[in-house]
Structure formats: structure tokens, C-alpha cells
Amino acid sequence: MVTLKNQAELDRMREAGRVVGVTLRRVAEAVEPGVSLAELDAIGAACIKEQGARPSFLDYHPRSAPTPYPATLCLSVNDVVVHGIPDGRVLRDGDILSIDCGAEAGGYHGDAAVTVPVGQVDDDAVRLMTVTREALSAAIEAAVPGGRLGDVSYAVEATARPYGLLEGCGGHGVGTAMHEDPHVPNTGRPGRGMRLREGLVIAIEPMVIQGGGDGGRTLADGWSIATADGSRAAHFEHTVAITGDGPVVLTA
Ligand code: MF3
Ligand code: CO
């Protein structure tokens, strides 16, 4: 069931989104060679708490996962596309790191992700991150009242085209639950799918794979999804409200 949010609800979602945006920036600023994923997770946890909010991911337990999610952030390095669990792994010069953060404030969730370089990365990594960020921007521009969900999906697919996408994964509605309807596929056809209406809030999240699209593989921890071909991946995500004034990024 798709829920549309009124202005008061969007104001509260803006607050949850702000917490996420601030936290992502704080964590990204701490990224450097030598820092561990566990240290970054602790920074994220403290930042969310300090703002009077609660991490959305911690203890989240969908039917598809064997165990509840054990951390505040998802931290995914190089060939890990999404849902990497922060551990003692130490970041090295040349790595790329996806930081995914969800927070709940006032009963509403925000969900966003960025991929950042660790120290000096090669040109291929820069291109991959740039294309993924551009795919998100193009999709956000398509999130307007009167458009169709397929316009958003197609914008991701078309922009990411020189690379490939993590098959079967995509974005989702966001509200009082972190994952609401509709599912927002990263591939689609323009003019098809659900009509976009004012008050719809969706997380758009391209997951782009350097070696071309694949279905990924789940690692032994039951959560981390890595590329099947071992190549690197990038992930960017924003929670976006569809309004009469156009798309509003709540997690900026
Ligand atoms: N942005 C991710 C998603 O929508 C965050 C979920 S991580 C989880 O799938 F740990 F909470 F599952
Ligand atoms: Co999400």
C-alpha cells in the first residue's frame, strides 16, 4: 500500500532526513586510510543519538535475512555493493567506501547513501562514482507529479548504461517504515508504471557495478552483497519527496 504524506508529515520527514544528511557528512569526513569500519560506525551512532534520533538499520530483521542487522551503518568496501557490516577491517589508500545511513526521528525515517574515495583512488573508481551520482541526480529530476515510476527507473538505467546495475535491487517508499511501497526498480521503461503523485516519498538508490550488471552474491555474514564478478561497485541514495514544487531531497 502506497501512503501519501501531507505537509506536516513532510516537515517531520525533513527532520529525519536532516539527521541522516548530517550523519553521512560527519562519517564521510572521518574516512581516511587507517580508520576501521567499526570506528566509523561508532561515529555514525554517536551523531544520530546526539541529534535525538534512532538508527533505522540496527536490529532491522527482514524475512530475507538470517539475523537482525547488527550495526548503525552499512559500510561496503570495493566489491561489496550494499549491506556491508562494519567490523575491524581497516580502510586502505585506494579503496572506495559506500556509507549507507538510516535514521528515525519523530516517527519517520530518512535513508541515504554516498560512496567516497579513501585517500587516492584510480580514475576508473572516480568515473564509477561519478556515473552513479549522476544516475541518482537524473532519477531525482524525473520524480515529479504526473510522471511515472518507470521514468525514475529509466533515468537510473540510462545514465548507468556504460556500466551495469545490481540486478533485482532498487529503492523503496519511505515513511513511518523504512521500507514502504512502492519498490523503485533501477531499470524500467519511460511512461510506464505507477503514476507519481504529490506527497509520495521514495528512496532512490542506484547500485552500479564496474564490470557490468550481475545478480551479486551474499557473503557468509548473511547480509553483505558483493559483486559476482569481483569488480567494484558504487551506491548513492537519497530520500526524495514528490511535491508540487518538484522533487525535494530530504536527506541533503
Ligand atoms: N538503504 C538500504 C536499503 O534500503 C538500507 C537497509 S540496510 C538494513 O536496503 F540493514 F537495514 F537492512
Ligand atoms: Co534504502
XYZ file of N, CA and C and ligand atoms in Angstrom:
769
model
N 0.844 -1.201 0.000
C 0.000 0.000 0.000
C 0.882 1.256 0.000
N 0.622 2.140 -0.910
C 1.392 3.384 -1.010
C 0.741 4.449 -0.137
N 1.517 5.129 0.723
C 0.953 6.231 1.512
C 1.481 7.566 0.981
N 0.582 8.545 0.897
C 0.988 9.897 0.508
C 1.081 10.737 1.775
N 2.093 11.602 1.847
C 2.336 12.395 3.048
C 1.820 13.820 2.855
N 1.166 14.349 3.897
C 0.736 15.743 3.848
C 1.887 16.662 4.299
N 1.641 17.975 4.289
C 2.719 18.926 4.563
C 3.326 18.714 5.946
N 2.488 18.473 6.966
C 3.007 18.277 8.329
C 3.897 17.029 8.379
N 3.472 15.995 7.678
C 4.271 14.762 7.644
C 5.596 14.988 6.898
N 5.525 15.743 5.816
C 6.759 16.037 5.063
C 7.730 16.855 5.907
N 7.201 17.755 6.745
C 8.073 18.540 7.632
C 8.816 17.622 8.595
N 8.110 16.611 9.117
C 8.764 15.666 10.029
C 9.762 14.796 9.277
N 9.438 14.450 8.059
C 10.381 13.648 7.259
C 11.627 14.462 6.916
N 11.439 15.765 6.777
C 12.580 16.638 6.512
C 13.560 16.592 7.689
N 13.008 16.547 8.905
C 13.845 16.479 10.109
C 14.620 15.145 10.144
N 13.930 14.045 9.898
C 14.614 12.737 9.866
C 15.689 12.737 8.777
N 15.362 13.317 7.648
C 16.312 13.383 6.533
C 17.524 14.231 6.865
N 17.295 15.299 7.605
C 18.396 16.180 8.005
C 19.389 15.426 8.908
N 18.837 14.631 9.835
C 19.695 13.823 10.717
C 20.593 12.913 9.873
N 20.015 12.289 8.880
C 20.771 11.377 8.015
C 21.844 12.143 7.232
N 21.468 13.285 6.672
C 22.425 14.085 5.893
C 23.611 14.533 6.734
N 23.317 15.004 7.952
C 24.379 15.462 8.855
C 25.295 14.289 9.222
N 24.684 13.139 9.494
C 25.471 11.964 9.908
C 26.365 11.476 8.775
N 25.817 11.413 7.571
C 26.629 10.971 6.431
C 27.835 11.886 6.239
N 27.606 13.185 6.383
C 28.717 14.116 6.194
C 29.777 13.893 7.277
N 29.303 13.753 8.523
C 30.231 13.553 9.646
C 31.078 12.289 9.436
N 30.425 11.204 9.035
C 31.154 9.940 8.836
C 32.119 10.073 7.649
N 31.632 10.673 6.572
C 32.480 10.812 5.369
C 33.744 11.613 5.679
N 33.602 12.615 6.545
C 34.763 13.444 6.899
C 35.812 12.651 7.691
N 35.380 11.569 8.321
C 36.305 10.762 9.143
C 36.995 9.664 8.334
N 36.601 9.541 7.063
C 37.163 8.467 6.226
C 38.585 8.817 5.803
N 39.541 7.940 6.128
C 40.922 8.080 5.666
C 41.615 6.734 5.818
N 42.710 6.543 5.092
C 43.442 5.281 5.251
C 43.801 5.078 6.718
N 43.606 3.855 7.223
C 43.968 3.541 8.606
C 42.791 3.511 9.562
N 41.653 4.078 9.153
C 40.489 4.073 10.040
C 39.712 2.763 9.815
N 39.123 2.229 10.894
C 38.387 0.967 10.756
C 36.903 1.232 10.545
N 36.230 0.249 9.980
C 34.787 0.370 9.751
C 34.047 0.498 11.085
N 34.517 -0.214 12.107
C 33.876 -0.142 13.424
C 33.973 1.270 14.006
N 35.110 1.923 13.790
C 35.266 3.305 14.273
C 34.268 4.232 13.569
N 34.112 4.041 12.265
C 33.169 4.883 11.509
C 31.736 4.635 11.974
N 31.422 3.376 12.258
C 30.073 3.054 12.725
C 29.789 3.744 14.067
N 30.802 3.770 14.936
C 30.637 4.424 16.247
C 30.398 5.928 16.075
N 31.085 6.530 15.113
C 30.878 7.964 14.844
C 29.438 8.190 14.372
N 28.956 7.316 13.491
C 27.582 7.430 12.996
C 26.568 7.267 14.108
N 26.795 6.282 14.968
C 25.863 6.026 16.075
C 25.794 7.225 17.015
N 26.958 7.785 17.349
C 27.008 8.928 18.266
C 26.305 10.140 17.655
N 26.503 10.332 16.355
C 25.938 11.504 15.675
C 24.411 11.430 15.630
N 23.887 10.246 15.379
C 22.427 10.073 15.335
C 21.825 10.301 16.724
N 22.475 9.732 17.726
C 21.996 9.847 19.107
C 22.005 11.308 19.580
N 23.112 11.962 19.287
C 23.301 13.378 19.636
C 22.162 14.256 19.088
N 21.619 13.862 17.961
C 20.543 14.643 17.335
C 19.152 14.179 17.784
N 19.131 13.311 18.797
C 17.849 12.875 19.357
C 17.092 11.897 18.476
N 17.821 11.227 17.596
C 17.178 10.277 16.687
C 17.668 8.862 16.986
N 17.199 7.922 16.196
C 17.465 6.496 16.420
C 17.890 5.876 15.084
N 18.898 4.988 15.103
C 19.292 4.348 13.844
C 18.207 3.407 13.321
N 17.878 3.518 12.044
C 16.823 2.671 11.463
C 17.305 1.244 11.202
N 18.611 1.083 10.919
C 19.088 -0.223 10.465
C 19.306 -1.191 11.632
N 19.761 -0.660 12.777
C 20.103 -1.511 13.927
C 18.905 -2.379 14.317
N 19.133 -3.686 14.346
C 18.108 -4.679 14.728
C 17.009 -4.882 13.683
N 17.154 -4.227 12.537
C 16.185 -4.448 11.457
C 16.293 -5.909 11.006
N 15.159 -6.578 10.890
C 15.195 -8.015 10.583
C 14.136 -8.406 9.555
N 14.444 -8.195 8.272
C 13.511 -8.637 7.235
C 13.543 -10.161 7.129
N 12.512 -10.725 6.595
C 12.403 -12.183 6.450
C 13.562 -12.770 5.637
N 14.094 -11.947 4.722
C 15.145 -12.447 3.824
C 16.492 -12.616 4.531
N 16.652 -12.037 5.727
C 17.952 -12.091 6.411
C 17.918 -13.089 7.563
N 19.045 -13.792 7.783
C 19.085 -14.817 8.828
C 19.124 -14.232 10.235
N 19.665 -13.015 10.372
C 19.840 -12.397 11.698
C 19.452 -10.925 11.610
N 19.109 -10.307 12.755
C 18.850 -8.864 12.740
C 20.115 -8.113 12.339
N 19.954 -6.959 11.688
C 21.139 -6.192 11.284
C 21.842 -5.676 12.540
N 23.171 -5.904 12.668
C 23.845 -5.665 13.948
C 24.497 -4.292 14.125
N 24.336 -3.354 13.212
C 25.093 -2.100 13.315
C 24.218 -0.904 12.961
N 24.805 0.289 13.095
C 24.096 1.535 12.769
C 24.137 1.816 11.274
N 25.331 1.663 10.687
C 25.525 1.976 9.268
C 25.721 0.696 8.477
N 25.502 0.763 7.170
C 26.027 -0.243 6.258
C 27.287 0.369 5.634
N 28.414 -0.326 5.751
C 29.685 0.156 5.201
C 30.218 -0.900 4.241
N 30.244 -0.553 2.967
C 30.525 -1.543 1.918
C 31.767 -1.114 1.139
N 32.806 -1.949 1.176
C 34.109 -1.604 0.599
C 34.314 -2.310 -0.743
N 34.710 -1.552 -1.746
C 35.140 -2.062 -3.064
C 34.094 -2.952 -3.738
N 34.270 -4.286 -3.699
C 33.336 -5.169 -4.416
C 32.085 -5.456 -3.599
N 32.024 -5.010 -2.352
C 30.768 -5.131 -1.603
C 29.869 -3.987 -2.072
N 28.685 -4.337 -2.554
C 27.809 -3.328 -3.169
C 26.992 -2.617 -2.086
N 26.316 -3.402 -1.277
C 25.469 -2.850 -0.206
C 25.452 -3.801 0.999
N 24.955 -3.265 2.118
C 24.684 -4.037 3.347
C 25.931 -4.637 3.985
N 27.101 -4.019 3.727
C 28.313 -4.459 4.408
C 28.215 -4.158 5.897
N 28.576 -5.136 6.722
C 28.510 -4.958 8.183
C 29.849 -4.387 8.669
N 29.820 -3.254 9.386
C 31.060 -2.672 9.909
C 31.760 -3.655 10.853
N 33.060 -3.863 10.649
C 33.841 -4.726 11.535
C 35.224 -4.095 11.706
N 36.190 -4.877 12.120
C 37.521 -4.326 12.395
C 38.331 -4.005 11.152
N 37.783 -4.279 9.973
C 38.505 -4.002 8.720
C 39.002 -2.557 8.674
N 40.267 -2.415 8.308
C 40.889 -1.097 8.237
C 40.947 -0.639 6.781
N 40.508 0.589 6.535
C 40.488 1.120 5.174
C 41.896 1.398 4.676
N 42.107 1.157 3.378
C 43.426 1.366 2.773
C 43.329 2.385 1.656
N 44.430 3.052 1.419
C 44.524 4.013 0.331
C 44.083 3.339 -0.972
N 43.171 3.973 -1.712
C 42.712 3.416 -2.986
C 41.391 2.677 -2.902
N 40.918 2.392 -1.671
C 39.597 1.765 -1.515
C 38.488 2.754 -1.880
N 37.323 2.233 -2.236
C 36.124 3.076 -2.242
C 35.142 2.494 -1.217
N 34.464 3.401 -0.517
C 33.602 3.010 0.604
C 32.203 3.578 0.416
N 31.218 2.700 0.419
C 29.831 3.164 0.441
C 29.359 3.243 1.887
N 28.808 4.409 2.226
C 28.269 4.661 3.569
C 26.762 4.809 3.425
N 26.007 3.906 4.034
C 24.543 3.944 3.946
C 24.015 4.163 5.353
N 23.125 5.160 5.510
C 22.643 5.535 6.840
C 21.131 5.722 6.835
N 20.475 5.154 7.840
C 19.053 5.403 8.034
C 18.814 5.863 9.463
N 17.922 6.833 9.638
C 17.598 7.297 10.994
C 16.111 7.591 11.093
N 15.600 7.376 12.288
C 14.188 7.663 12.567
C 14.108 8.783 13.599
N 13.309 9.799 13.274
C 13.082 10.912 14.195
C 11.611 11.278 14.104
N 10.975 11.428 15.246
C 9.570 11.828 15.242
C 8.677 10.848 14.499
N 9.076 9.570 14.478
C 8.234 8.539 13.872
C 8.445 8.337 12.384
N 9.335 9.130 11.774
C 9.586 8.996 10.334
C 11.054 8.683 10.067
N 11.294 8.012 8.941
C 12.651 7.592 8.585
C 13.221 8.437 7.456
N 14.546 8.527 7.456
C 15.295 9.025 6.305
C 16.309 7.959 5.951
N 16.692 7.866 4.687
C 17.589 6.804 4.224
C 18.425 7.376 3.082
N 19.737 7.317 3.225
C 20.598 7.869 2.170
C 21.961 7.198 2.198
N 22.661 7.280 1.076
C 23.992 6.690 0.975
C 24.874 7.494 0.033
N 26.177 7.444 0.309
C 27.174 8.022 -0.602
C 28.329 7.036 -0.729
N 29.047 7.114 -1.845
C 30.298 6.363 -1.969
C 31.425 7.379 -2.037
N 32.449 7.145 -1.213
C 33.553 8.109 -1.113
C 34.896 7.400 -1.345
N 35.876 8.161 -1.863
C 37.218 7.593 -2.037
C 37.968 7.562 -0.712
N 38.835 6.580 -0.547
C 39.733 6.528 0.607
C 41.117 6.910 0.098
N 41.596 8.060 0.508
C 42.884 8.547 0.003
C 42.807 8.779 -1.491
N 43.832 8.313 -2.216
C 43.949 8.500 -3.667
C 43.380 7.270 -4.365
N 42.357 7.443 -5.201
C 41.807 6.283 -5.917
C 42.082 6.421 -7.415
N 42.002 5.320 -8.158
C 42.308 5.377 -9.589
C 41.158 6.024 -10.378
N 41.455 6.393 -11.629
C 40.483 7.114 -12.460
C 39.211 6.295 -12.693
N 39.352 4.972 -12.824
C 38.177 4.123 -13.037
C 37.208 4.229 -11.857
N 37.742 4.291 -10.665
C 36.897 4.409 -9.468
C 36.193 5.762 -9.453
N 36.913 6.805 -9.844
C 36.312 8.145 -9.882
C 35.155 8.165 -10.881
N 35.398 7.559 -12.063
C 34.346 7.522 -13.091
C 33.116 6.751 -12.594
N 33.360 5.618 -11.951
C 32.268 4.797 -11.438
C 31.416 5.580 -10.427
N 32.081 6.258 -9.524
C 31.346 7.042 -8.512
C 30.586 8.190 -9.162
N 31.223 8.832 -10.148
C 30.584 9.961 -10.828
C 29.323 9.509 -11.561
N 29.426 8.417 -12.295
C 28.270 7.914 -13.048
C 27.125 7.551 -12.091
N 27.466 6.946 -10.966
C 26.429 6.530 -10.027
C 25.734 7.753 -9.420
N 26.521 8.787 -9.092
C 25.939 10.027 -8.558
C 25.048 10.687 -9.613
N 25.504 10.651 -10.862
C 24.708 11.236 -11.950
C 23.414 10.453 -12.181
N 23.475 9.139 -12.021
C 22.260 8.317 -12.186
C 21.233 8.710 -11.128
N 21.702 8.950 -9.908
C 20.788 9.388 -8.848
C 20.203 10.765 -9.179
N 21.045 11.705 -9.622
C 20.556 13.057 -9.963
C 19.508 13.004 -11.066
N 19.773 12.220 -12.096
C 18.836 12.123 -13.224
C 17.501 11.546 -12.748
N 17.575 10.556 -11.866
C 16.353 9.931 -11.363
C 15.566 10.906 -10.501
N 16.275 11.698 -9.696
C 15.602 12.691 -8.845
C 14.844 13.693 -9.726
N 15.479 14.122 -10.814
C 14.830 15.085 -11.720
C 13.553 14.534 -12.328
N 13.478 13.210 -12.450
C 12.288 12.578 -13.038
C 11.175 12.368 -12.016
N 11.455 12.659 -10.746
C 10.478 12.402 -9.679
C 9.550 13.607 -9.509
N 8.651 13.784 -10.467
C 7.738 14.931 -10.474
C 6.289 14.442 -10.586
N 5.344 15.208 -10.009
C 3.941 14.811 -10.087
C 3.501 14.689 -11.547
N 2.756 13.658 -11.840
C 2.291 13.435 -13.209
C 3.185 12.499 -13.989
N 4.445 12.349 -13.519
C 5.340 11.387 -14.156
C 4.979 9.972 -13.740
N 5.773 9.043 -14.181
C 5.561 7.632 -13.848
C 6.805 7.070 -13.174
N 6.584 6.041 -12.374
C 7.707 5.383 -11.710
C 8.749 4.898 -12.733
N 8.268 4.456 -13.885
C 9.188 3.998 -14.935
C 10.116 5.092 -15.428
N 9.693 6.359 -15.323
C 10.568 7.471 -15.724
C 11.785 7.549 -14.799
N 11.530 7.338 -13.500
C 12.604 7.371 -12.497
C 13.560 6.201 -12.740
N 12.985 5.017 -12.901
C 13.791 3.809 -13.104
C 14.613 3.917 -14.383
N 13.975 4.399 -15.430
C 14.662 4.517 -16.713
C 15.828 5.510 -16.618
N 15.629 6.591 -15.866
C 16.700 7.590 -15.715
C 17.935 6.952 -15.074
N 17.736 6.087 -14.088
C 18.865 5.370 -13.481
C 19.522 4.484 -14.528
N 18.716 3.662 -15.162
C 19.231 2.678 -16.122
C 20.006 3.358 -17.250
N 19.410 4.407 -17.822
C 20.015 5.055 -18.987
C 21.335 5.735 -18.607
N 21.391 6.347 -17.424
C 22.602 7.064 -17.020
C 23.722 6.092 -16.655
N 23.346 4.965 -16.075
C 24.354 3.998 -15.619
C 24.834 3.102 -16.770
N 24.255 3.282 -17.939
C 24.402 2.312 -19.029
C 25.827 1.852 -19.353
N 26.836 2.731 -19.359
C 28.167 2.176 -19.676
C 28.596 1.095 -18.680
N 28.003 1.091 -17.512
C 28.320 0.073 -16.508
C 27.144 -0.903 -16.425
N 26.873 -1.418 -15.237
C 25.733 -2.316 -15.064
C 25.205 -2.141 -13.660
N 24.031 -2.675 -13.431
C 23.374 -2.481 -12.139
C 23.310 -3.788 -11.363
N 23.179 -3.662 -10.043
C 22.946 -4.851 -9.217
C 21.518 -5.301 -9.494
N 21.418 -6.436 -10.160
C 20.100 -6.888 -10.630
C 19.182 -7.224 -9.464
N 17.941 -6.836 -9.597
C 16.921 -7.191 -8.607
C 16.861 -6.251 -7.424
N 17.831 -5.338 -7.309
C 17.816 -4.421 -6.162
C 17.404 -3.026 -6.620
N 16.774 -2.283 -5.719
C 16.336 -0.941 -6.069
C 15.938 -0.164 -4.843
N 15.236 0.935 -5.069
C 14.795 1.789 -3.973
C 13.414 1.385 -3.487
N 12.814 2.297 -2.726
C 11.590 1.946 -1.995
C 10.911 3.192 -1.465
N 9.624 3.064 -1.153
C 8.945 4.123 -0.426
C 9.541 4.255 0.967
N 9.426 5.471 1.550
C 9.920 5.721 2.913
C 8.856 6.503 3.668
N 8.709 6.214 4.954
C 7.744 6.948 5.772
C 7.856 6.532 7.220
N 6.756 6.092 7.813
C 6.813 5.597 9.193
C 7.537 4.260 9.241
N 7.658 3.600 8.106
C 8.535 2.427 7.975
C 9.668 2.804 7.034
N 10.834 2.173 7.255
C 11.979 2.464 6.381
C 11.732 1.950 4.971
N 11.086 0.810 4.877
C 10.767 0.242 3.564
C 9.256 0.213 3.381
N 8.747 1.071 2.518
C 7.320 1.084 2.183
C 7.174 0.815 0.692
N 5.967 0.579 0.271
C 5.678 0.546 -1.157
C 5.785 1.969 -1.691
N 6.113 2.156 -2.952
C 6.388 1.124 -3.948
C 7.858 0.709 -3.964
N 8.149 -0.458 -4.539
C 9.526 -0.795 -4.911
C 9.899 0.114 -6.074
N 11.132 0.626 -6.053
C 11.600 1.541 -7.109
C 12.734 0.858 -7.875
N 12.403 0.151 -8.946
C 13.445 -0.588 -9.681
C 14.466 0.354 -10.304
N 15.667 -0.151 -10.520
C 16.710 0.640 -11.173
C 16.739 0.442 -12.687
N 15.766 -0.308 -13.201
C 15.582 -0.394 -14.652
C 14.089 -0.260 -14.925
N 13.757 0.316 -16.062
C 12.340 0.468 -16.371
C 12.122 1.150 -17.699
N 10.862 1.340 -18.015
C 10.514 1.968 -19.290
C 9.788 3.275 -19.038
N 10.203 4.345 -19.738
C 9.559 5.642 -19.566
C 8.065 5.548 -19.840
N 7.287 6.286 -19.079
C 5.840 6.326 -19.317
C 5.088 5.138 -18.763
N 5.813 4.186 -18.143
C 5.161 3.003 -17.574
C 5.205 3.053 -16.056
N 4.385 2.223 -15.455
C 4.405 2.077 -14.001
C 3.513 3.070 -13.293
N 3.593 3.050 -11.971
C 2.706 3.849 -11.118
C 2.826 5.348 -11.420
N 1.696 6.029 -11.407
C 1.661 7.481 -11.556
C 2.270 8.128 -10.303
N 3.167 9.107 -10.481
C 3.793 9.797 -9.347
C 2.895 10.935 -8.891
N 2.607 10.973 -7.592
C 1.685 11.979 -7.071
C 2.326 12.782 -5.948
N 1.832 13.996 -5.749
C 2.327 14.840 -4.660
C 2.177 14.105 -3.337
N 3.230 14.149 -2.526
C 3.191 13.505 -1.216
C 3.808 12.116 -1.190
N 4.138 11.596 -2.373
C 4.850 10.315 -2.413
C 6.313 10.563 -2.032
N 6.845 9.745 -1.132
C 8.251 9.870 -0.730
C 8.953 8.552 -1.036
N 10.020 8.646 -1.817
C 10.750 7.432 -2.212
C 12.251 7.589 -1.981
N 12.879 6.473 -1.631
C 14.344 6.402 -1.630
C 14.751 5.860 -2.989
N 15.610 6.624 -3.667
C 16.124 6.208 -4.977
C 17.575 5.801 -4.753
N 17.960 4.598 -5.191
C 19.306 4.134 -4.864
C 19.972 3.284 -5.945
N 20.599 3.963 -6.936
C 21.375 3.224 -7.919
C 22.564 2.501 -7.290
N 22.747 1.232 -7.659
C 23.903 0.420 -7.230
C 24.586 -0.030 -8.506
N 25.722 0.593 -8.819
C 26.329 0.442 -10.145
C 27.628 -0.374 -10.033
N 27.775 -1.329 -10.946
C 28.886 -2.286 -10.907
C 29.834 -2.022 -12.072
N 31.112 -1.900 -11.748
C 32.121 -1.533 -12.746
C 32.223 -2.548 -13.885
N 32.101 -3.820 -13.554
C 32.307 -4.847 -14.569
C 31.064 -5.189 -15.372
N 29.989 -4.469 -15.160
C 28.727 -4.794 -15.835
C 27.772 -5.437 -14.850
N 26.494 -5.435 -15.204
C 25.474 -5.884 -14.254
C 25.608 -7.337 -13.855
N 25.315 -7.628 -12.603
C 25.189 -9.020 -12.175
C 24.242 -9.097 -10.981
N 23.917 -10.299 -10.616
C 22.936 -10.513 -9.547
C 23.518 -10.460 -8.154
N 24.847 -10.298 -8.058
C 25.500 -10.236 -6.755
C 25.548 -11.594 -6.066
N 26.277 -11.619 -4.965
C 26.308 -12.836 -4.142
C 26.327 -12.406 -2.685
N 25.580 -13.126 -1.863
C 25.512 -12.799 -0.445
C 26.673 -13.475 0.282
N 27.399 -12.717 1.095
C 28.565 -13.265 1.795
C 28.123 -14.074 3.028
N 29.096 -14.722 3.667
C 28.820 -15.660 4.762
C 28.113 -14.993 5.948
N 28.260 -13.651 6.089
C 27.602 -12.980 7.218
C 26.077 -12.886 7.027
N 25.599 -13.282 5.848
C 24.160 -13.294 5.592
C 23.584 -11.953 5.155
N 24.403 -10.898 5.180
C 23.928 -9.563 4.841
C 24.648 -8.947 3.641
N 25.985 -8.961 3.698
C 26.775 -8.249 2.683
C 26.486 -8.822 1.297
N 26.212 -7.934 0.339
C 26.042 -8.360 -1.051
C 27.219 -7.837 -1.856
N 28.013 -8.767 -2.396
C 29.192 -8.407 -3.193
C 28.905 -8.673 -4.666
N 29.721 -8.078 -5.545
C 29.543 -8.341 -6.971
C 29.947 -9.782 -7.258
N 29.251 -10.415 -8.189
C 29.575 -11.796 -8.556
C 30.924 -11.856 -9.265
N 31.256 -10.786 -10.004
C 32.492 -10.819 -10.802
C 33.695 -10.224 -10.055
N 33.492 -9.780 -8.813
C 34.610 -9.256 -8.015
C 34.981 -7.816 -8.324
N 34.312 -7.197 -9.306
C 34.646 -5.805 -9.617
C 34.011 -4.871 -8.583
N 34.464 -3.616 -8.592
C 33.989 -2.671 -7.576
C 32.594 -2.130 -7.911
N 31.935 -1.603 -6.893
C 30.589 -1.054 -7.082
C 30.454 0.254 -6.316
N 29.538 1.101 -6.788
C 29.235 2.347 -6.077
C 27.732 2.417 -5.817
N 27.369 3.144 -4.772
C 25.967 3.236 -4.328
C 25.712 4.651 -3.817
N 24.737 5.315 -4.420
C 24.290 6.610 -3.904
C 22.787 6.530 -3.682
N 22.309 7.196 -2.654
C 20.874 7.136 -2.323
C 20.437 8.445 -1.675
N 19.221 8.892 -2.036
C 18.571 9.984 -1.326
C 17.113 9.618 -1.096
N 16.546 10.163 -0.015
C 15.107 10.111 0.209
C 14.513 11.380 -0.397
N 13.553 11.206 -1.299
C 13.060 12.312 -2.128
C 11.534 12.422 -2.018
N 11.051 13.632 -1.750
C 9.603 13.880 -1.737
C 9.167 14.445 -3.074
N 8.063 13.914 -3.595
C 7.486 14.427 -4.837
C 6.455 15.484 -4.451
N 6.699 16.727 -4.869
C 5.828 17.831 -4.452
C 5.446 18.685 -5.660
N 4.479 19.567 -5.430
C 4.051 20.486 -6.471
C 5.154 21.429 -6.906
N 6.148 21.614 -6.033
C 7.305 22.448 -6.378
C 8.438 21.631 -7.001
N 8.149 20.365 -7.310
C 9.187 19.490 -7.880
C 9.757 18.570 -6.821
N 10.811 17.816 -7.190
C 11.408 16.885 -6.234
C 12.127 17.627 -5.118
N 11.915 17.199 -3.872
C 12.623 17.797 -2.731
C 13.472 16.698 -2.091
N 14.782 16.895 -2.094
C 15.693 15.918 -1.484
C 15.677 16.137 0.026
N 15.177 15.154 0.769
C 15.025 15.315 2.222
C 16.307 15.010 2.975
N 17.223 14.280 2.343
C 18.441 13.836 3.033
C 19.692 14.592 2.584
N 19.501 15.768 2.001
C 20.662 16.555 1.512
C 21.569 16.936 2.678
N 19.465 1.635 2.119
C 19.384 0.251 2.499
C 18.120 -0.369 1.936
O 17.184 0.330 1.678
C 19.425 0.141 3.959
C 18.869 -1.094 4.564
S 20.097 -1.791 5.494
C 19.403 -2.744 6.636
O 18.090 -1.576 1.697
F 20.357 -3.198 7.341
F 18.611 -2.064 7.367
F 18.718 -3.677 6.038
Co 17.250 2.360 1.063
